[in-house]
Tab-separated table of C-alpha atoms in Angstrom:
chain	number	residue	atom	x	y	z
Y	18	UNK	CA	234.221	31.310	199.383
Y	19	UNK	CA	237.306	31.315	201.353
Y	20	UNK	CA	235.295	29.667	204.439
Y	21	UNK	CA	233.190	27.490	202.354
Y	22	UNK	CA	233.917	23.998	203.229
Y	23	UNK	CA	234.946	21.969	200.381
Y	24	UNK	CA	235.391	18.510	199.407
Y	25	UNK	CA	238.712	16.437	197.906
Y	26	UNK	CA	237.836	13.374	196.304
Y	27	UNK	CA	240.767	11.184	195.479
Y	28	UNK	CA	240.642	8.394	192.968
Y	29	UNK	CA	243.410	6.068	193.772
Y	30	UNK	CA	243.083	7.574	197.604
Y	31	UNK	CA	245.287	5.080	199.006
Y	32	UNK	CA	248.209	5.382	196.800
Y	33	UNK	CA	251.412	7.175	197.352
Y	34	UNK	CA	250.510	10.585	195.896
Y	35	UNK	CA	247.094	10.772	197.718
Y	36	UNK	CA	248.409	9.377	201.203
Y	37	UNK	CA	251.049	12.335	200.723
Y	38	UNK	CA	248.712	14.770	199.747
Y	39	UNK	CA	246.491	14.043	202.811
Y	40	UNK	CA	249.534	13.562	205.228
Y	41	UNK	CA	250.695	17.415	203.645
Y	42	UNK	CA	247.173	18.816	203.976
Y	43	UNK	CA	247.110	17.365	207.910
Y	44	UNK	CA	250.039	18.995	208.279
Y	45	UNK	CA	249.701	22.230	206.812
Y	46	UNK	CA	246.301	22.690	209.056
Y	47	UNK	CA	247.975	21.940	211.879
Y	48	UNK	CA	250.858	24.615	211.268
Y	49	UNK	CA	253.801	21.862	211.545
Y	50	UNK	CA	255.065	22.318	208.034
Y	51	UNK	CA	255.406	25.401	205.830
Y	52	UNK	CA	253.804	25.206	202.446
Y	53	UNK	CA	256.855	24.472	200.580
Y	54	UNK	CA	255.943	23.613	196.869
Y	55	UNK	CA	252.530	24.890	197.411
Y	56	UNK	CA	251.955	27.527	194.269
Y	57	UNK	CA	248.537	29.062	195.785
Y	58	UNK	CA	250.219	30.063	198.601
Y	59	UNK	CA	252.776	32.300	196.237
Y	60	UNK	CA	252.025	36.299	196.798
Y	61	UNK	CA	250.999	36.214	192.731
Y	62	UNK	CA	247.740	33.966	193.854
Y	63	UNK	CA	247.402	35.819	197.064
Y	64	UNK	CA	244.048	37.483	196.220
Y	65	UNK	CA	242.232	34.498	194.736
Y	66	UNK	CA	239.311	33.290	196.800
Y	67	UNK	CA	240.064	29.795	197.209
Y	68	UNK	CA	239.053	27.421	200.330
Y	69	UNK	CA	241.739	27.490	202.975
Y	70	UNK	CA	243.440	24.230	204.071
Y	71	UNK	CA	241.334	23.881	207.108
Y	72	UNK	CA	238.180	23.928	204.581
Y	73	UNK	CA	239.087	20.771	202.872
Y	74	UNK	CA	237.260	17.590	203.742
Y	75	UNK	CA	239.067	14.378	202.240
Y	76	UNK	CA	237.569	11.013	200.809
Y	77	UNK	CA	237.810	8.811	197.956
Y	78	UNK	CA	237.843	5.632	195.921
Y	79	UNK	CA	240.255	2.710	195.619
Y	80	UNK	CA	240.690	-0.760	194.916
Y	81	UNK	CA	243.059	-1.543	197.266
Y	82	UNK	CA	241.860	-2.008	200.903
Y	83	UNK	CA	245.677	-1.028	202.603
Y	84	UNK	CA	244.624	1.328	205.561
Y	85	UNK	CA	245.707	4.833	204.816
Y	86	UNK	CA	248.291	4.837	208.046
Y	87	UNK	CA	250.181	1.561	206.999
Y	88	UNK	CA	250.812	3.621	203.547
Y	89	UNK	CA	251.881	6.568	205.360
Y	90	UNK	CA	254.533	4.418	207.481
Y	91	UNK	CA	255.479	2.794	204.314
Y	92	UNK	CA	256.222	6.660	202.813
Y	93	UNK	CA	257.903	7.533	205.896
Y	94	UNK	CA	260.383	4.372	205.407
Y	95	UNK	CA	260.965	5.655	202.053
Y	96	UNK	CA	261.409	9.321	203.006
Y	97	UNK	CA	258.478	10.982	201.477
Y	98	UNK	CA	256.813	12.118	204.829
Y	99	UNK	CA	258.836	12.767	207.563
Y	100	UNK	CA	258.812	10.692	210.669
Y	101	UNK	CA	258.427	13.530	212.779
Y	102	UNK	CA	255.074	14.193	211.250
Y	103	UNK	CA	253.655	10.911	211.378
Y	104	UNK	CA	252.180	10.782	214.760
Y	105	UNK	CA	250.514	14.183	214.635
Y	106	UNK	CA	248.521	13.036	211.258
Y	107	UNK	CA	247.728	9.609	212.427
Y	108	UNK	CA	244.029	10.613	213.734
Y	109	UNK	CA	243.416	12.725	210.561
Y	110	UNK	CA	244.360	9.900	208.273
Y	111	UNK	CA	242.106	7.407	210.357
Y	112	UNK	CA	239.470	9.878	209.966
Y	113	UNK	CA	240.071	10.029	206.005
Y	114	UNK	CA	240.834	6.538	205.488
Y	115	UNK	CA	236.997	6.031	206.830
Y	116	UNK	CA	235.627	8.152	204.016
Y	117	UNK	CA	237.306	5.812	201.145
Y	118	UNK	CA	234.851	3.737	199.281
Y	119	UNK	CA	235.591	0.870	197.063
Y	120	UNK	CA	236.506	1.964	193.470
Y	121	UNK	CA	235.467	0.182	189.966
Y	122	UNK	CA	237.049	-2.515	188.554
Y	123	UNK	CA	236.682	-4.177	185.371
Y	124	UNK	CA	237.653	-7.295	186.176
Y	125	UNK	CA	235.094	-7.334	189.733
Y	126	UNK	CA	232.347	-5.494	188.590
Y	127	UNK	CA	229.060	-7.275	187.716
Y	128	UNK	CA	226.863	-5.426	185.612
Y	129	UNK	CA	226.751	-2.399	183.316
Y	130	UNK	CA	229.109	0.436	183.395
Y	131	UNK	CA	226.331	2.561	183.929
Y	132	UNK	CA	225.858	0.843	187.273
Y	133	UNK	CA	229.329	1.209	188.598
Y	134	UNK	CA	229.011	4.860	187.536
Y	135	UNK	CA	225.718	5.577	189.476
Y	136	UNK	CA	227.483	3.720	192.591
Y	137	UNK	CA	230.539	5.627	192.416
Y	138	UNK	CA	228.398	8.969	191.702
Y	139	UNK	CA	225.971	8.323	194.816
Y	140	UNK	CA	229.315	7.873	197.027
Y	141	UNK	CA	230.519	11.176	196.098
Y	142	UNK	CA	226.818	12.589	196.749
Y	143	UNK	CA	226.418	10.824	199.877
Y	144	UNK	CA	230.108	12.281	201.224
Y	145	UNK	CA	229.107	15.965	200.228
Y	146	UNK	CA	225.606	15.792	202.137
Y	147	UNK	CA	226.975	14.463	205.022
Y	148	UNK	CA	229.637	16.838	205.320
Y	149	UNK	CA	227.372	19.992	204.039
Y	150	UNK	CA	230.389	20.826	201.808
Y	151	UNK	CA	229.901	23.576	199.458
Y	152	UNK	CA	231.496	21.641	196.060
Y	153	UNK	CA	233.529	18.560	195.832
Y	154	UNK	CA	236.740	18.215	193.592
Y	155	UNK	CA	237.335	15.160	192.108
Y	156	UNK	CA	240.979	14.591	191.313
Y	157	UNK	CA	242.223	11.327	189.741
Y	158	UNK	CA	245.595	10.046	191.011
Y	159	UNK	CA	245.006	6.281	190.060
Y	160	UNK	CA	247.453	4.385	188.277
Y	161	UNK	CA	248.501	4.898	184.814
Y	162	UNK	CA	246.043	3.072	182.340
Y	163	UNK	CA	247.295	1.852	178.694
Y	164	UNK	CA	246.388	4.114	176.024
Y	165	UNK	CA	242.428	3.058	174.674
Y	166	UNK	CA	241.436	2.789	171.011
Y	167	UNK	CA	239.180	5.040	169.915
Y	168	UNK	CA	235.357	4.267	169.826
Y	169	UNK	CA	232.304	6.272	168.118
Y	170	UNK	CA	230.616	6.276	171.254
Y	171	UNK	CA	233.805	8.326	172.781
Y	172	UNK	CA	232.633	11.267	170.378
Y	173	UNK	CA	228.695	11.601	171.319
Y	174	UNK	CA	226.952	11.579	174.837
Y	175	UNK	CA	223.825	9.729	174.096
Y	176	UNK	CA	225.697	7.132	171.985
Y	177	UNK	CA	228.163	6.798	175.334
Y	178	UNK	CA	225.288	6.576	177.333
Y	179	UNK	CA	223.537	4.133	175.501
Y	180	UNK	CA	226.859	1.508	175.658
Y	181	UNK	CA	227.396	2.534	179.465
Y	182	UNK	CA	223.924	0.949	179.915
Y	183	UNK	CA	225.038	-2.458	178.061
Y	184	UNK	CA	226.295	-4.851	180.601
Y	185	UNK	CA	228.301	-6.782	177.911
Y	186	UNK	CA	230.377	-4.166	177.362
Y	187	UNK	CA	232.956	-1.614	178.730
Y	188	UNK	CA	233.413	1.116	176.115
Y	189	UNK	CA	235.036	2.957	178.971
Y	190	UNK	CA	238.543	2.519	180.819
Y	191	UNK	CA	238.237	2.754	184.582
Y	192	UNK	CA	239.699	6.649	184.542
Y	193	UNK	CA	236.733	7.716	182.396
Y	194	UNK	CA	233.872	5.726	184.442
Y	195	UNK	CA	235.566	7.793	187.446
Y	196	UNK	CA	235.414	11.442	185.427
Y	197	UNK	CA	232.130	10.012	184.105
Y	198	UNK	CA	230.597	9.238	187.694
Y	199	UNK	CA	232.265	12.776	188.981
Y	200	UNK	CA	230.298	15.147	186.579
Y	201	UNK	CA	226.927	12.949	187.229
Y	202	UNK	CA	227.606	13.723	190.739
Y	203	UNK	CA	227.846	17.626	189.769
Y	204	UNK	CA	231.504	17.830	190.589
Y	205	UNK	CA	234.384	19.207	188.654
Y	206	UNK	CA	237.072	16.780	187.777
Y	207	UNK	CA	241.226	17.342	187.324
Y	208	UNK	CA	243.157	14.551	185.943
Y	209	UNK	CA	246.698	14.095	187.217
Y	210	UNK	CA	247.662	10.881	185.484
Y	211	UNK	CA	248.193	10.328	181.635
Y	212	UNK	CA	245.463	8.030	181.366
Y	213	UNK	CA	242.246	8.775	179.176
Y	214	UNK	CA	240.043	10.146	181.972
Y	215	UNK	CA	238.326	13.050	181.039
Y	216	UNK	CA	239.659	13.603	177.729
Y	217	UNK	CA	236.896	12.633	175.779
Y	218	UNK	CA	234.643	14.881	173.557
Y	219	UNK	CA	231.395	12.749	174.977
Y	220	UNK	CA	232.737	13.914	178.268
Y	221	UNK	CA	233.369	17.430	177.552
Y	222	UNK	CA	230.086	17.644	176.026
Y	223	UNK	CA	228.619	16.123	179.669
Y	224	UNK	CA	230.782	18.837	181.291
Y	225	UNK	CA	229.126	22.050	179.364
Y	226	UNK	CA	225.634	20.282	179.716
Y	227	UNK	CA	226.370	19.943	183.825
Y	228	UNK	CA	228.083	23.396	183.832
Y	229	UNK	CA	231.039	22.029	185.260
Y	230	UNK	CA	234.933	22.800	185.086
Y	231	UNK	CA	237.665	20.583	184.439
Y	232	UNK	CA	241.050	20.225	184.292
Y	233	UNK	CA	244.146	18.150	183.096
Y	234	UNK	CA	246.085	15.884	182.180
Y	235	UNK	CA	249.356	14.028	183.573
Y	236	UNK	CA	250.780	16.325	186.579
Y	237	UNK	CA	254.466	17.843	185.548
Y	238	UNK	CA	256.768	17.158	188.680
Y	239	UNK	CA	259.923	16.366	187.284
Y	240	UNK	CA	261.795	16.004	183.912
Y	241	UNK	CA	258.808	17.630	181.558
Y	242	UNK	CA	258.911	20.542	184.092
Y	243	UNK	CA	262.518	20.825	183.127
Y	244	UNK	CA	261.928	20.103	179.774
Y	245	UNK	CA	259.379	23.149	179.740
Y	246	UNK	CA	261.903	25.041	180.687
Y	247	UNK	CA	264.802	24.505	178.594
Y	248	UNK	CA	263.332	23.791	175.275
Y	249	UNK	CA	262.024	27.391	174.930
Y	250	UNK	CA	265.673	28.340	175.390
Y	251	UNK	CA	266.804	26.535	172.263
Y	252	UNK	CA	264.020	28.174	170.148
Y	253	UNK	CA	264.586	31.959	171.438
Y	254	UNK	CA	268.130	31.136	170.729
Y	255	UNK	CA	267.822	29.836	167.380
Y	256	UNK	CA	269.702	26.907	168.360
Y	257	UNK	CA	268.627	24.016	166.289
Y	258	UNK	CA	268.077	20.695	168.659
Y	259	UNK	CA	268.892	17.474	166.750
Y	260	UNK	CA	268.033	14.894	169.045
Y	261	UNK	CA	266.159	14.775	172.858
Y	262	UNK	CA	267.258	11.202	174.663
Y	263	UNK	CA	265.876	10.426	178.206
Y	264	UNK	CA	265.956	7.557	180.857
Y	265	UNK	CA	264.169	7.242	183.812
Y	266	UNK	CA	264.540	5.166	186.468
Y	267	UNK	CA	261.814	4.538	189.122
Y	268	UNK	CA	260.771	2.110	191.975
Y	269	UNK	CA	257.580	1.747	193.699
Y	270	UNK	CA	253.648	1.766	192.174
Y	271	UNK	CA	254.809	3.781	189.439
Y	272	UNK	CA	257.786	1.550	188.672
Y	273	UNK	CA	255.993	-1.671	188.965
Y	274	UNK	CA	252.873	-0.151	186.558
Y	275	UNK	CA	255.176	1.351	183.983
Y	276	UNK	CA	257.068	-1.431	183.855
Y	277	UNK	CA	254.544	-2.566	181.698
Y	278	UNK	CA	254.893	-1.249	177.877
Y	279	UNK	CA	251.260	-0.770	177.361
Y	280	UNK	CA	250.640	1.274	180.521
Y	281	UNK	CA	254.005	3.034	179.629
Y	282	UNK	CA	252.821	4.015	176.475
Y	283	UNK	CA	250.321	6.560	177.997
Y	284	UNK	CA	253.255	8.661	179.737
Y	285	UNK	CA	255.793	8.410	176.911
Y	286	UNK	CA	252.736	9.471	174.225
Y	287	UNK	CA	251.956	12.840	176.488
Y	288	UNK	CA	255.876	13.546	177.017
Y	289	UNK	CA	256.302	13.142	173.251
Y	290	UNK	CA	253.697	15.392	172.624
Y	291	UNK	CA	254.630	18.203	175.055
Y	292	UNK	CA	258.412	18.069	173.326
Y	293	UNK	CA	257.212	18.317	169.639
Y	294	UNK	CA	255.042	21.360	170.530
Y	295	UNK	CA	257.881	23.124	172.783
Y	296	UNK	CA	260.679	22.878	169.594
Y	297	UNK	CA	258.061	23.566	167.028
Y	298	UNK	CA	258.917	20.279	165.042
Y	299	UNK	CA	259.250	16.339	165.543
Y	300	UNK	CA	262.561	15.361	166.816
Y	301	UNK	CA	264.431	12.207	167.360
Y	302	UNK	CA	263.515	11.704	171.116
Y	303	UNK	CA	263.706	8.472	172.732
Y	304	UNK	CA	262.506	7.735	176.059
Y	305	UNK	CA	263.050	4.684	178.336
Y	306	UNK	CA	261.167	4.076	181.862
Y	307	UNK	CA	262.930	1.333	183.527
Y	308	UNK	CA	261.561	-0.183	186.916
Y	309	UNK	CA	264.318	0.042	189.674
Y	310	UNK	CA	262.231	-1.415	192.845
Y	311	UNK	CA	265.013	-0.504	195.257
Y	312	UNK	CA	264.662	3.046	194.570
Y	313	UNK	CA	261.328	2.926	196.071
Y	314	UNK	CA	259.524	6.657	195.750
Y	315	UNK	CA	262.653	8.001	194.619
Y	316	UNK	CA	262.976	8.668	190.755
Y	317	UNK	CA	265.953	9.886	188.589
Y	318	UNK	CA	265.938	11.201	184.936
Y	319	UNK	CA	268.370	11.515	182.712
Y	320	UNK	CA	268.397	13.710	179.738
Y	321	UNK	CA	270.971	14.268	176.704
Y	322	UNK	CA	270.028	17.170	174.381
Y	323	UNK	CA	272.193	17.167	171.249
Y	324	UNK	CA	271.826	20.830	169.508
Y	325	UNK	CA	273.229	22.312	166.895
Y	326	UNK	CA	274.739	25.748	166.582
Y	327	UNK	CA	276.225	28.549	164.278
Y	328	UNK	CA	277.589	26.904	161.156
Y	329	UNK	CA	276.224	23.664	162.162
Y	330	UNK	CA	278.951	23.430	165.012
Y	331	UNK	CA	277.528	20.098	167.390
Y	332	UNK	CA	276.969	20.573	171.140
Y	333	UNK	CA	275.261	18.783	174.034
Y	334	UNK	CA	273.114	19.493	177.375
Y	335	UNK	CA	273.409	16.627	179.847
Y	336	UNK	CA	271.136	17.102	183.194
Y	337	UNK	CA	270.193	14.862	185.780
Y	338	UNK	CA	267.338	15.172	187.966
Y	339	UNK	CA	266.432	13.188	191.065
Y	340	UNK	CA	263.396	13.494	193.075
Y	341	UNK	CA	260.685	12.095	195.179
Y	342	UNK	CA	257.689	12.009	192.841
Y	343	UNK	CA	255.030	11.934	195.496
Y	344	UNK	CA	256.528	14.623	197.165
Y	345	UNK	CA	256.225	16.922	194.248
Y	346	UNK	CA	253.011	15.881	192.929
Y	347	UNK	CA	250.981	16.156	196.191
Y	348	UNK	CA	251.332	19.752	196.722
Y	349	UNK	CA	250.077	20.305	192.969
Y	350	UNK	CA	247.143	18.097	194.149
Y	351	UNK	CA	246.579	20.432	196.247
Y	352	UNK	CA	246.881	23.406	194.597
Y	353	UNK	CA	244.604	22.109	191.569
Y	354	UNK	CA	241.505	21.547	194.266
Y	355	UNK	CA	241.831	25.197	195.312
Y	356	UNK	CA	242.077	26.405	192.376
Y	357	UNK	CA	239.328	24.116	190.433
Y	358	UNK	CA	237.183	24.846	193.512
Y	359	UNK	CA	237.348	28.680	193.143
Y	360	UNK	CA	236.908	28.047	189.191
Y	361	UNK	CA	233.650	26.346	189.809
Y	362	UNK	CA	232.384	29.028	192.203
Y	363	UNK	CA	233.104	31.594	189.716
Y	364	UNK	CA	230.943	29.692	187.189
Y	365	UNK	CA	233.687	28.640	184.989
Y	366	UNK	CA	232.905	25.589	182.297
Y	367	UNK	CA	234.486	23.246	180.436
Y	368	UNK	CA	238.547	22.596	180.200
Y	369	UNK	CA	240.539	25.108	182.142
Y	370	UNK	CA	243.394	25.740	179.985
Y	371	UNK	CA	245.137	28.048	182.053
Y	372	UNK	CA	245.681	25.356	184.517
Y	373	UNK	CA	248.115	23.637	181.757
Y	374	UNK	CA	250.819	24.993	184.317
Y	375	UNK	CA	250.388	21.853	185.975
Y	376	UNK	CA	250.296	19.301	183.180
Y	377	UNK	CA	252.481	17.569	180.755
Y	378	UNK	CA	249.540	17.419	177.974
Y	379	UNK	CA	247.199	20.286	178.875
Y	380	UNK	CA	243.639	20.234	178.151
Y	381	UNK	CA	242.245	23.247	176.353
Y	382	UNK	CA	245.291	24.592	175.721
Y	383	UNK	CA	248.178	24.280	173.352
Y	384	UNK	CA	250.889	26.130	175.439
Y	385	UNK	CA	253.655	24.142	176.829
Y	386	UNK	CA	256.165	26.947	177.898
Y	387	UNK	CA	256.725	27.236	181.013
Y	388	UNK	CA	257.291	31.075	181.405
Y	389	UNK	CA	254.165	31.797	179.123
Y	390	UNK	CA	252.007	29.276	181.232
Y	391	UNK	CA	252.835	30.797	184.526
Y	392	UNK	CA	251.787	34.331	183.009
Y	393	UNK	CA	248.683	32.500	181.940
Y	394	UNK	CA	248.064	31.311	185.525
Y	395	UNK	CA	248.311	34.419	187.062
Y	396	UNK	CA	246.422	36.616	184.536
Y	397	UNK	CA	243.378	33.783	184.888
Y	398	UNK	CA	243.687	33.788	188.913
Y	399	UNK	CA	243.322	37.586	188.971
Y	400	UNK	CA	240.368	37.407	186.984
Y	401	UNK	CA	238.861	34.754	189.721
Y	402	UNK	CA	239.273	37.837	192.737
């Protein structure tokens, strides 16, 4: 399948992560940049039958209409995209922009969620057919949503579809409407956000019925990546972690979104679940997310780890991580597209737990230790060759 044309359909196609992924893909395709940060270019994955950079065709949904070129100019100003690349990728961004369709917004939509999903699915199907694509991988990189209360319909596909047909109800958040539409279009789905997305039993039922793989959720790019490396060190050395406090400072769209406590709760819950699993017990782990607009796309994370050594001696570890989140996330979006396309071609179905390597809150796996996740990724990918 290495030469098969493959679609990458981005939910939130005009956002920072999506635009960086598109710009990076165009640069890689033209040989203007090395694949730094792209795990699928590592020697350990060299034999996996994946689509190449030139095989990927990009489109997507979004609820905003900022042109991709304008968004790319903003990312150049923020230091995410190198200025020297902009002129070389403008035509490609214009072409991708022509493939972006209006997304689903619960405030402006009129009618049932079933009708919205049919429209979204039709957009993806039309994209696949017009470009003669072997498959389309749908990746959600839209803004983080608040956690949603559980509903009985979330557990049963028949009940869910009956509720979706009722114009007086909104039983799914937008991320899950997008996941439902992707599955109905016959497409594998990746949730790079901590939003509900595909993480509902009814949507897992649909994925199995349609024989589709999916992966998620909440891309692991910075502070949590460090935690999945460092926390196993404490447990392996029998050092008891007493508390693990963190503060995140960020600007840009993420900063504005996560300034709302309801939206931030999805991210906080995702991070907390991972840390408890890594340490084998709940610990005091306060985490604050603060919007600092002048940081733009830059994100700084401070962690303070209090731990206990032999004879109860108190000690601590402090660390600072500063990065450009979109630049860290974009290559992982491209990696996941290639790997999930390979999984789909190989006939895999359901949650791809081996891709937990990429996520804070992995679906289909309880493993959070980074070294173990790396070994599992390589083992699984080797089976696709």
